[in-house]
Coordinates of N, CA and C in Angstrom, one line a residue:
X162 N 0.8 -1.2 0.0 CA 0.0 0.0 0.0 C 0.9 1.2 0.0
X163 N 0.4 2.3 -0.6 CA 1.2 3.5 -0.8 C 0.8 4.5 0.4
X164 N 1.9 5.1 0.9 CA 1.7 6.0 2.0 C 1.1 7.3 1.5
X165 N 0.1 7.9 2.2 CA -0.5 9.2 1.7 C 0.5 10.3 2.0
X166 N 0.3 11.4 1.3 CA 1.1 12.6 1.5 C 0.9 13.2 2.8
X167 N 1.7 14.1 3.2 CA 1.6 14.7 4.5 C 0.4 15.6 4.7
X168 N -0.2 16.2 3.6 CA -1.3 17.0 3.8 C -2.6 16.3 3.5
X169 N -2.6 15.0 3.1 CA -3.8 14.3 2.7 C -4.5 13.7 3.9
X170 N -5.8 13.8 3.9 CA -6.6 13.3 5.1 C -6.9 11.8 4.7
X171 N -6.5 10.9 5.6 CA -6.8 9.4 5.3 C -8.3 9.2 5.3
X172 N -8.7 8.3 4.4 CA -10.2 7.9 4.4 C -10.5 7.1 5.6
X173 N -11.8 6.8 5.7 CA -12.3 6.1 6.9 C -11.7 4.7 7.0
X174 N -11.7 3.9 5.9 CA -11.1 2.6 5.9 C -9.6 2.6 6.2
X175 N -8.9 3.6 5.6 CA -7.5 3.7 5.9 C -7.2 4.1 7.3
X176 N -8.1 4.9 7.9 CA -7.9 5.2 9.4 C -8.0 4.0 10.2
X177 N -9.0 3.1 9.9 CA -9.2 1.9 10.6 C -7.9 1.0 10.5
X178 N -7.4 0.9 9.2 CA -6.2 0.1 9.0 C -5.0 0.7 9.8
X179 N -4.9 2.0 9.8 CA -3.8 2.6 10.6 C -3.9 2.4 12.1
X180 N -5.2 2.4 12.6 CA -5.4 2.2 14.0 C -5.0 0.7 14.3
X181 N -5.4 -0.2 13.4 CA -5.0 -1.6 13.7 C -3.5 -1.8 13.6
X182 N -2.9 -1.1 12.6 CA -1.4 -1.2 12.5 C -0.8 -0.6 13.7
X183 N -1.4 0.5 14.3 CA -0.8 1.0 15.5 C -0.9 0.0 16.6
X184 N -2.0 -0.7 16.7 CA -2.1 -1.7 17.7 C -1.0 -2.8 17.5
X185 N -0.8 -3.2 16.3 CA 0.3 -4.2 16.0 C 1.6 -3.6 16.4
X186 N 1.9 -2.3 16.1 CA 3.2 -1.8 16.5 C 3.3 -1.7 18.0
X187 N 2.2 -1.3 18.7 CA 2.3 -1.3 20.2 C 2.5 -2.7 20.7
X188 N 1.9 -3.7 20.0 CA 2.0 -5.1 20.5 C 3.5 -5.5 20.3
X189 N 4.1 -5.0 19.2 CA 5.5 -5.3 18.9 C 6.4 -4.7 19.9
X190 N 6.0 -3.6 20.6 CA 6.8 -2.9 21.6 C 7.9 -2.0 21.1
X191 N 7.7 -1.4 20.0 CA 8.7 -0.5 19.4 C 8.2 0.8 19.0
X192 N 9.0 1.8 18.8 CA 8.6 3.1 18.3 C 8.5 4.2 19.4
X193 N 8.9 5.4 19.0 CA 8.8 6.5 19.9 C 7.5 7.2 19.7
X194 N 6.9 7.8 20.8 CA 5.6 8.5 20.7 C 5.8 9.9 21.2
X195 N 4.8 10.7 20.8 CA 4.8 12.1 21.2 C 4.1 12.2 22.5
X196 N 4.0 13.5 23.0 CA 3.3 13.7 24.3 C 1.8 13.3 24.2
X197 N 1.2 13.4 23.0 CA -0.2 13.0 22.8 C -0.3 11.5 22.7
X198 N 0.7 10.7 22.6 CA 0.7 9.3 22.5 C 0.8 8.8 21.1
X199 N 0.9 9.6 20.1 CA 1.0 9.2 18.7 C 2.5 9.2 18.3
X200 N 2.8 8.2 17.4 CA 4.2 8.0 17.0 C 4.6 9.0 16.0
X201 N 5.9 9.2 15.9 CA 6.4 10.1 14.8 C 6.3 9.4 13.5
X202 N 6.3 10.1 12.4 CA 6.1 9.5 11.1 C 7.1 8.5 10.7
X203 N 8.4 8.9 10.8 CA 9.5 8.0 10.4 C 9.6 6.8 11.4
X204 N 9.5 7.1 12.7 CA 9.6 6.0 13.6 C 8.4 5.1 13.5
X205 N 7.2 5.7 13.2 CA 6.0 4.9 13.0 C 6.1 4.0 11.8
X206 N 6.7 4.4 10.7 CA 6.8 3.6 9.6 C 7.8 2.4 9.9
X207 N 8.9 2.7 10.6 CA 9.8 1.6 11.0 C 9.1 0.6 11.9
X208 N 8.4 1.2 12.9 CA 7.7 0.3 13.9 C 6.6 -0.5 13.2
X209 N 5.9 0.1 12.4 CA 4.8 -0.7 11.7 C 5.4 -1.8 10.8
X210 N 6.5 -1.5 10.1 CA 7.2 -2.5 9.3 C 7.6 -3.6 10.2
X211 N 8.3 -3.3 11.3 CA 8.8 -4.4 12.2 C 7.6 -5.2 12.8
X212 N 6.5 -4.5 13.1 CA 5.3 -5.2 13.7 C 4.7 -6.1 12.6
X213 N 4.6 -5.6 11.3 CA 4.1 -6.4 10.3 C 4.9 -7.6 9.9
X214 N 6.2 -7.4 10.0 CA 7.1 -8.5 9.7 C 6.9 -9.7 10.6
X215 N 6.4 -9.4 11.9 CA 6.0 -10.5 12.8 C 4.8 -11.3 12.3
X216 N 3.9 -10.6 11.5 CA 2.7 -11.3 11.0 C 2.8 -11.8 9.6
X217 N 3.8 -11.4 8.9 CA 3.9 -11.8 7.5 C 5.2 -11.3 6.8
X218 N 5.1 -11.1 5.5 CA 6.2 -10.6 4.7 C 5.9 -9.2 4.3
X219 N 6.9 -8.3 4.4 CA 6.8 -6.9 4.0 C 7.8 -6.6 2.9
X220 N 7.3 -6.1 1.8 CA 8.1 -5.7 0.7 C 8.0 -4.2 0.5
X221 N 9.1 -3.5 0.4 CA 9.0 -2.0 0.2 C 9.7 -1.7 -1.1
X222 N 9.0 -0.9 -2.0 CA 9.6 -0.3 -3.2 C 9.3 1.2 -3.2
X223 N 10.2 2.0 -2.8 CA 10.0 3.4 -2.7 C 8.9 3.7 -1.6
X224 N 7.9 4.4 -2.1 CA 6.7 4.7 -1.2 C 5.7 3.6 -1.1
X225 N 5.9 2.6 -1.9 CA 4.9 1.5 -2.0 C 5.3 0.4 -1.1
X226 N 4.4 0.0 -0.2 CA 4.7 -1.1 0.8 C 3.7 -2.2 0.5
X227 N 4.2 -3.5 0.4 CA 3.4 -4.6 0.2 C 3.5 -5.5 1.4
X228 N 2.4 -6.1 1.8 CA 2.3 -7.0 2.9 C 1.6 -8.3 2.6
X229 N 2.2 -9.4 2.8 CA 1.6 -10.7 2.6 C 1.5 -11.4 4.0
X230 N 0.3 -11.7 4.4 CA 0.1 -12.2 5.8 C 0.4 -13.7 5.8
X231 N 1.0 -14.2 6.9 CA 1.2 -15.6 7.1 C -0.2 -16.2 7.4
X232 N -0.4 -17.5 7.1 CA -1.6 -18.3 7.3 C -2.8 -17.5 6.8
X233 N -2.7 -17.1 5.5 CA -3.8 -16.2 4.9 C -5.1 -17.0 4.9
X234 N -5.1 -18.3 4.7 CA -6.3 -19.1 4.6 C -7.1 -19.0 5.9
X235 N -6.4 -19.2 7.0 CA -7.1 -19.1 8.3 C -7.6 -17.7 8.6
X236 N -6.9 -16.7 8.2 CA -7.4 -15.3 8.4 C -8.6 -15.1 7.6
X237 N -8.6 -15.5 6.3 CA -9.8 -15.3 5.5 C -11.0 -16.1 6.1
X238 N -10.8 -17.3 6.6 CA -11.9 -18.1 7.2 C -12.4 -17.4 8.4
X239 N -11.5 -16.9 9.2 CA -11.9 -16.2 10.4 C -12.7 -14.9 10.1
X240 N -12.2 -14.2 9.0 CA -12.9 -12.9 8.7 C -14.3 -13.2 8.1
X241 N -14.5 -14.4 7.5 CA -15.8 -14.8 7.0 C -16.7 -15.4 8.0
X242 N -16.3 -15.7 9.2 CA -17.1 -16.3 10.2 C -18.2 -15.3 10.7
X243 N -19.4 -15.7 11.0 CA -20.4 -14.8 11.5 C -20.0 -14.2 12.9
X244 N -20.5 -13.0 13.2 CA -20.1 -12.4 14.4 C -20.8 -13.1 15.6
X245 N -20.1 -13.2 16.7 CA -20.7 -13.9 17.8 C -20.4 -15.4 17.8
X246 N -20.0 -15.9 16.7 CA -19.7 -17.4 16.6 C -18.2 -17.6 16.9
X247 N -17.9 -18.4 17.9 CA -16.5 -18.6 18.2 C -15.8 -19.3 17.0
X248 N -14.6 -18.8 16.6 CA -13.9 -19.4 15.5 C -13.4 -20.8 15.8
X249 N -13.2 -21.6 14.8 CA -12.7 -23.0 15.0 C -11.2 -22.9 15.4
X250 N -10.9 -23.6 16.5 CA -9.5 -23.5 17.0 C -8.5 -24.4 16.2
X251 N -7.3 -23.9 16.1 CA -6.3 -24.7 15.4 C -6.5 -24.8 13.9
X252 N -7.3 -24.0 13.3 CA -7.5 -24.1 11.9 C -8.3 -25.3 11.5
X253 N -9.1 -25.9 12.5 CA -9.9 -27.1 12.2 C -11.1 -26.7 11.4
X254 N -11.7 -27.7 10.7 CA -12.8 -27.6 9.9 C -14.1 -27.6 10.7
X255 N -15.1 -26.8 10.2 CA -16.4 -26.8 10.9 C -17.4 -27.8 10.3
X256 N -17.0 -28.8 9.5 CA -17.9 -29.7 8.8 C -18.3 -30.7 9.9
X257 N -19.7 -31.0 10.0 CA -20.2 -31.9 11.0 C -19.8 -33.3 10.7
X258 N -19.9 -34.2 11.7 CA -19.6 -35.6 11.5 C -20.5 -36.2 10.5
X259 N -20.0 -37.2 9.7 CA -20.8 -37.9 8.7 C -21.6 -39.0 9.3
X260 N -22.9 -39.1 9.0 CA -23.8 -40.1 9.5 C -23.6 -41.4 8.7
X261 N -23.2 -42.5 9.3 CA -23.1 -43.8 8.6 C -24.4 -44.2 7.9
X262 N -25.5 -44.0 8.6 CA -26.8 -44.4 8.0 C -27.1 -43.7 6.7
X263 N -26.7 -42.4 6.7 CA -26.9 -41.6 5.5 C -26.1 -42.1 4.4
X264 N -24.8 -42.5 4.7 CA -24.0 -43.1 3.7 C -24.5 -44.4 3.2
X265 N -25.1 -45.3 4.1 CA -25.7 -46.5 3.6 C -26.9 -46.2 2.7
X266 N -27.7 -45.2 3.1 CA -28.8 -44.9 2.2 C -28.4 -44.4 0.8
X267 N -27.3 -43.6 0.8 CA -26.8 -43.1 -0.4 C -26.3 -44.3 -1.3
X268 N -25.6 -45.2 -0.6 CA -25.1 -46.4 -1.4 C -26.2 -47.2 -1.9
X269 N -27.3 -47.4 -1.1 CA -28.5 -48.2 -1.6 C -29.1 -47.5 -2.8
X270 N -29.3 -46.1 -2.6 CA -29.9 -45.4 -3.7 C -29.1 -45.4 -5.0
X271 N -27.7 -45.3 -4.8 CA -26.8 -45.4 -5.9 C -26.9 -46.8 -6.6
X272 N -27.1 -47.9 -5.9 CA -27.3 -49.2 -6.5 C -28.6 -49.3 -7.2
X273 N -29.7 -48.7 -6.7 CA -31.0 -48.7 -7.4 C -30.9 -47.9 -8.7
X274 N -30.2 -46.7 -8.6 CA -30.0 -45.9 -9.8 C -29.2 -46.7 -10.9
X275 N -28.1 -47.4 -10.4 CA -27.3 -48.1 -11.4 C -28.1 -49.2 -12.0
X276 N -29.0 -49.9 -11.2 CA -29.8 -51.0 -11.8 C -30.8 -50.4 -12.8
X277 N -31.4 -49.3 -12.5 CA -32.4 -48.7 -13.4 C -31.7 -48.2 -14.7
X278 N -30.4 -47.7 -14.5 CA -29.7 -47.2 -15.7 C -29.4 -48.4 -16.6
X279 N -29.0 -49.6 -16.0 CA -28.7 -50.8 -16.7 C -29.9 -51.3 -17.5
X280 N -31.1 -51.3 -16.8 CA -32.3 -51.7 -17.5 C -32.7 -50.7 -18.6
X281 N -32.5 -49.4 -18.4 CA -32.8 -48.5 -19.4 C -31.9 -48.7 -20.6
X282 N -30.6 -49.0 -20.4 CA -29.6 -49.2 -21.5 C -30.0 -50.5 -22.2
X283 N -30.5 -51.5 -21.5 CA -30.9 -52.8 -22.2 C -32.1 -52.5 -23.1
X284 N -33.1 -51.7 -22.6 CA -34.3 -51.4 -23.4 C -33.9 -50.6 -24.6
X285 N -33.0 -49.6 -24.4 CA -32.5 -48.8 -25.5 C -31.8 -49.7 -26.6
X286 N -31.0 -50.7 -26.1 CA -30.3 -51.6 -27.0 C -31.3 -52.4 -27.8
X287 N -32.3 -53.0 -27.1 CA -33.3 -53.8 -27.8 C -34.1 -52.9 -28.8
X288 N -34.5 -51.7 -28.4 CA -35.2 -50.8 -29.3 C -34.3 -50.4 -30.6
X289 N -33.0 -50.2 -30.3 CA -32.1 -49.9 -31.4 C -32.0 -51.1 -32.4
X290 N -31.9 -52.3 -31.8 CA -31.9 -53.5 -32.7 C -33.1 -53.6 -33.5
X291 N -34.3 -53.4 -32.9 CA -35.5 -53.5 -33.7 C -35.6 -52.4 -34.8
X292 N -35.2 -51.2 -34.5 CA -35.1 -50.2 -35.5 C -34.2 -50.5 -36.6
X293 N -33.0 -51.1 -36.2 CA -32.0 -51.4 -37.2 C -32.6 -52.5 -38.2
X294 N -33.2 -53.5 -37.6 CA -33.8 -54.6 -38.4 C -34.9 -54.0 -39.3
X295 N -35.7 -53.1 -38.8 CA -36.7 -52.5 -39.7 C -36.1 -51.7 -40.8
X296 N -35.0 -51.0 -40.5 CA -34.4 -50.2 -41.5 C -33.7 -51.1 -42.5
X297 N -33.2 -52.2 -42.1 CA -32.6 -53.1 -43.1 C -33.6 -53.7 -44.0
X298 N -34.8 -54.0 -43.4 CA -35.9 -54.6 -44.2 C -36.4 -53.5 -45.3
X299 N -36.5 -52.3 -44.8 CA -37.0 -51.2 -45.7 C -36.0 -51.0 -46.9
X300 N -34.7 -51.0 -46.5 CA -33.6 -50.9 -47.6 C -33.7 -52.0 -48.5
X301 N -33.8 -53.3 -48.1 CA -33.9 -54.4 -49.0 C -35.1 -54.3 -49.9
X302 N -36.3 -53.9 -49.3 CA -37.5 -53.8 -50.1 C -37.3 -52.7 -51.2
X303 N -36.7 -51.6 -50.8 CA -36.4 -50.5 -51.8 C -35.4 -51.0 -52.9
X304 N -34.4 -51.8 -52.5 CA -33.5 -52.3 -53.5 C -34.2 -53.3 -54.4
X305 N -35.0 -54.2 -53.9 CA -35.8 -55.1 -54.8 C -36.7 -54.3 -55.7
X306 N -37.4 -53.3 -55.2 CA -38.2 -52.5 -56.1 C -37.5 -51.8 -57.2
X307 N -36.3 -51.3 -56.8 CA -35.5 -50.6 -57.8 C -35.0 -51.6 -58.9
X308 N -34.6 -52.8 -58.5 CA -34.2 -53.8 -59.4 C -35.3 -54.2 -60.3
X309 N -36.5 -54.4 -59.7 CA -37.7 -54.8 -60.5 C -38.0 -53.7 -61.5
X310 N -38.0 -52.5 -61.1 CA -38.3 -51.3 -62.0 C -37.3 -51.3 -63.1
X311 N -36.0 -51.5 -62.8 CA -35.0 -51.5 -63.9 C -35.3 -52.6 -64.9
X312 N -35.6 -53.8 -64.4 CA -35.9 -54.9 -65.3 C -37.2 -54.6 -66.2
X313 N -38.2 -54.1 -65.5 CA -39.4 -53.7 -66.3 C -39.2 -52.7 -67.3
X314 N -38.4 -51.6 -67.0 CA -38.0 -50.6 -67.9 C -37.2 -51.2 -69.1
X315 N -36.3 -52.1 -68.8 CA -35.5 -52.7 -69.9 C -36.4 -53.5 -70.8
X316 N -37.4 -54.3 -70.3 CA -38.3 -55.1 -71.1 C -39.2 -54.2 -71.9
X317 N -39.6 -53.0 -71.3 CA -40.5 -52.1 -72.1 C -39.7 -51.5 -73.2
X318 N -38.5 -51.1 -73.0 CA -37.7 -50.5 -74.1 C -37.5 -51.6 -75.2
X319 N -37.2 -52.8 -74.9 CA -37.0 -53.9 -75.9 C -38.3 -54.1 -76.7
X320 N -39.5 -54.1 -76.0 CA -40.8 -54.2 -76.6 C -41.1 -53.1 -77.6
X321 N -40.7 -51.8 -77.1 CA -40.9 -50.7 -78.0 C -40.0 -50.7 -79.2
X322 N -38.8 -51.2 -79.1 CA -38.0 -51.3 -80.3 C -38.5 -52.4 -81.3
X323 N -39.1 -53.5 -80.7 CA -39.7 -54.5 -81.5 C -40.9 -54.0 -82.3
X324 N -41.7 -53.2 -81.5 CA -42.9 -52.6 -82.2 C -42.5 -51.7 -83.3
X325 N -41.5 -50.9 -83.1 CA -41.1 -49.9 -84.1 C -40.6 -50.7 -85.4
X326 N -39.9 -51.8 -85.1 CA -39.4 -52.7 -86.3 C -40.6 -53.3 -87.0
X327 N -41.6 -53.7 -86.3 CA -42.8 -54.3 -86.9 C -43.5 -53.2 -87.8
X328 N -43.6 -52.1 -87.2 CA -44.3 -51.0 -87.9 C -43.5 -50.6 -89.2
X329 N -42.2 -50.6 -89.2 CA -41.4 -50.4 -90.4 C -41.6 -51.5 -91.4
X330 N -41.7 -52.7 -91.0 CA -42.0 -53.8 -91.9 C -43.3 -53.7 -92.5
X331 N -44.3 -53.3 -91.7 CA -45.7 -53.1 -92.2 C -45.8 -52.0 -93.2
X332 N -45.0 -50.9 -92.9 CA -45.0 -49.8 -93.8 C -44.4 -50.2 -95.2
X333 N -43.3 -51.0 -95.1 CA -42.7 -51.5 -96.4 C -43.7 -52.4 -97.1
X334 N -44.4 -53.2 -96.3 CA -45.4 -54.1 -97.0 C -46.6 -53.4 -97.6
X335 N -46.9 -52.3 -97.0 CA -48.1 -51.5 -97.5 C -47.8 -50.5 -98.6
X336 N -46.5 -50.5 -99.2 CA -46.2 -49.6 -100.2 C -46.9 -49.9 -101.6
X337 N -47.2 -51.2 -102.0 CA -48.0 -51.4 -103.2 C -49.5 -51.1 -103.1
X338 N -50.0 -50.8 -102.0 CA -51.4 -50.6 -101.8 C -51.9 -49.4 -102.6
X339 N -51.2 -48.2 -102.6 CA -51.8 -47.1 -103.4 C -51.9 -47.4 -104.9
X340 N -50.9 -48.1 -105.4 CA -51.1 -48.5 -106.9 C -52.2 -49.4 -107.1
X341 N -52.4 -50.4 -106.2 CA -53.5 -51.3 -106.3 C -54.8 -50.6 -106.1
X342 N -54.9 -49.6 -105.3 CA -56.1 -48.8 -105.1 C -56.5 -48.0 -106.4
X343 N -55.4 -47.5 -107.0 CA -55.6 -46.8 -108.3 C -56.1 -47.7 -109.4
X344 N -55.6 -48.9 -109.5 CA -56.1 -49.9 -110.4 C -57.5 -50.3 -110.2
X345 N -57.8 -50.4 -108.9 CA -59.2 -50.8 -108.5 C -60.2 -49.6 -109.0
X346 N -59.8 -48.4 -108.8 CA -60.6 -47.3 -109.2 C -60.8 -47.3 -110.7
X347 N -59.7 -47.6 -111.4 CA -59.7 -47.6 -112.9 C -60.7 -48.7 -113.3
X348 N -60.6 -49.9 -112.8 CA -61.5 -51.0 -113.1 C -62.9 -50.7 -112.8
X349 N -63.1 -50.0 -111.7 CA -64.5 -49.6 -111.4 C -65.1 -48.6 -112.4
X350 N -64.3 -47.7 -112.8 CA -64.7 -46.7 -113.9 C -65.0 -47.5 -115.2
X351 N -64.2 -48.4 -115.5 CA -64.4 -49.2 -116.8 C -65.7 -50.0 -116.7
X352 N -65.9 -50.6 -115.5 CA -67.1 -51.4 -115.3 C -68.4 -50.4 -115.5
X353 N -68.3 -49.3 -114.9 CA -69.4 -48.3 -115.0 C -69.7 -47.9 -116.5
X354 N -68.6 -47.8 -117.2 CA -68.8 -47.4 -118.6 C -69.4 -48.6 -119.4
X355 N -69.0 -49.8 -119.1 CA -69.5 -51.0 -119.8 C -71.0 -51.1 -119.4
X356 N -71.4 -50.9 -118.2 CA -72.8 -50.9 -117.8 C -73.6 -49.9 -118.6
X357 N -73.0 -48.7 -118.8 CA -73.7 -47.7 -119.5 C -73.9 -48.1 -121.0
X358 N -73.0 -48.8 -121.6 CA -73.1 -49.2 -123.0 C -74.1 -50.3 -123.1
X359 N -74.2 -51.2 -122.1 CA -75.1 -52.3 -122.2 C -76.5 -51.8 -122.0
X360 N -76.8 -50.7 -121.5 CA -78.2 -50.2 -121.3 C -78.6 -49.6 -122.6

């Protein structure tokens, strides 16, 4: 912490810290005081540093002073304890004793939960097997349908080619028909003229 200037008024929290540090310095038994009972600034700084060194580690860099307290965990625990409650002595824990019956109940419940989890996993496994078998059946049916569709499409294409070939043959076979139709018309006209002459 940095020391305030000579004309600066210390805040309320800083005043409390300084009073506690004064108590530490008085407990350490060092430092000269004035007639009013307050220590001189230089002597006070030296006395505070020596008193703080009894409680932890003091590092000074110019006007900056750093303090690391010994047994910091215990001090934090004591500072967090409710007022009026006696602190645990010797750094002991305030955790109550463990009930063996509660532990047995926890073990029994854990066994029940483990059995239920095993049963759930078995049910999930059976369900997954059934779903897998159903999926395999659907895939096989789809494959058979695709194969049948391919065969049917191939047969249809072959039949269509055969029909086209037959139509071409029929077209070639029907080429003499127009000439034959013309001859039939000519013969019909000739017969009509003969009938007219006979009348």
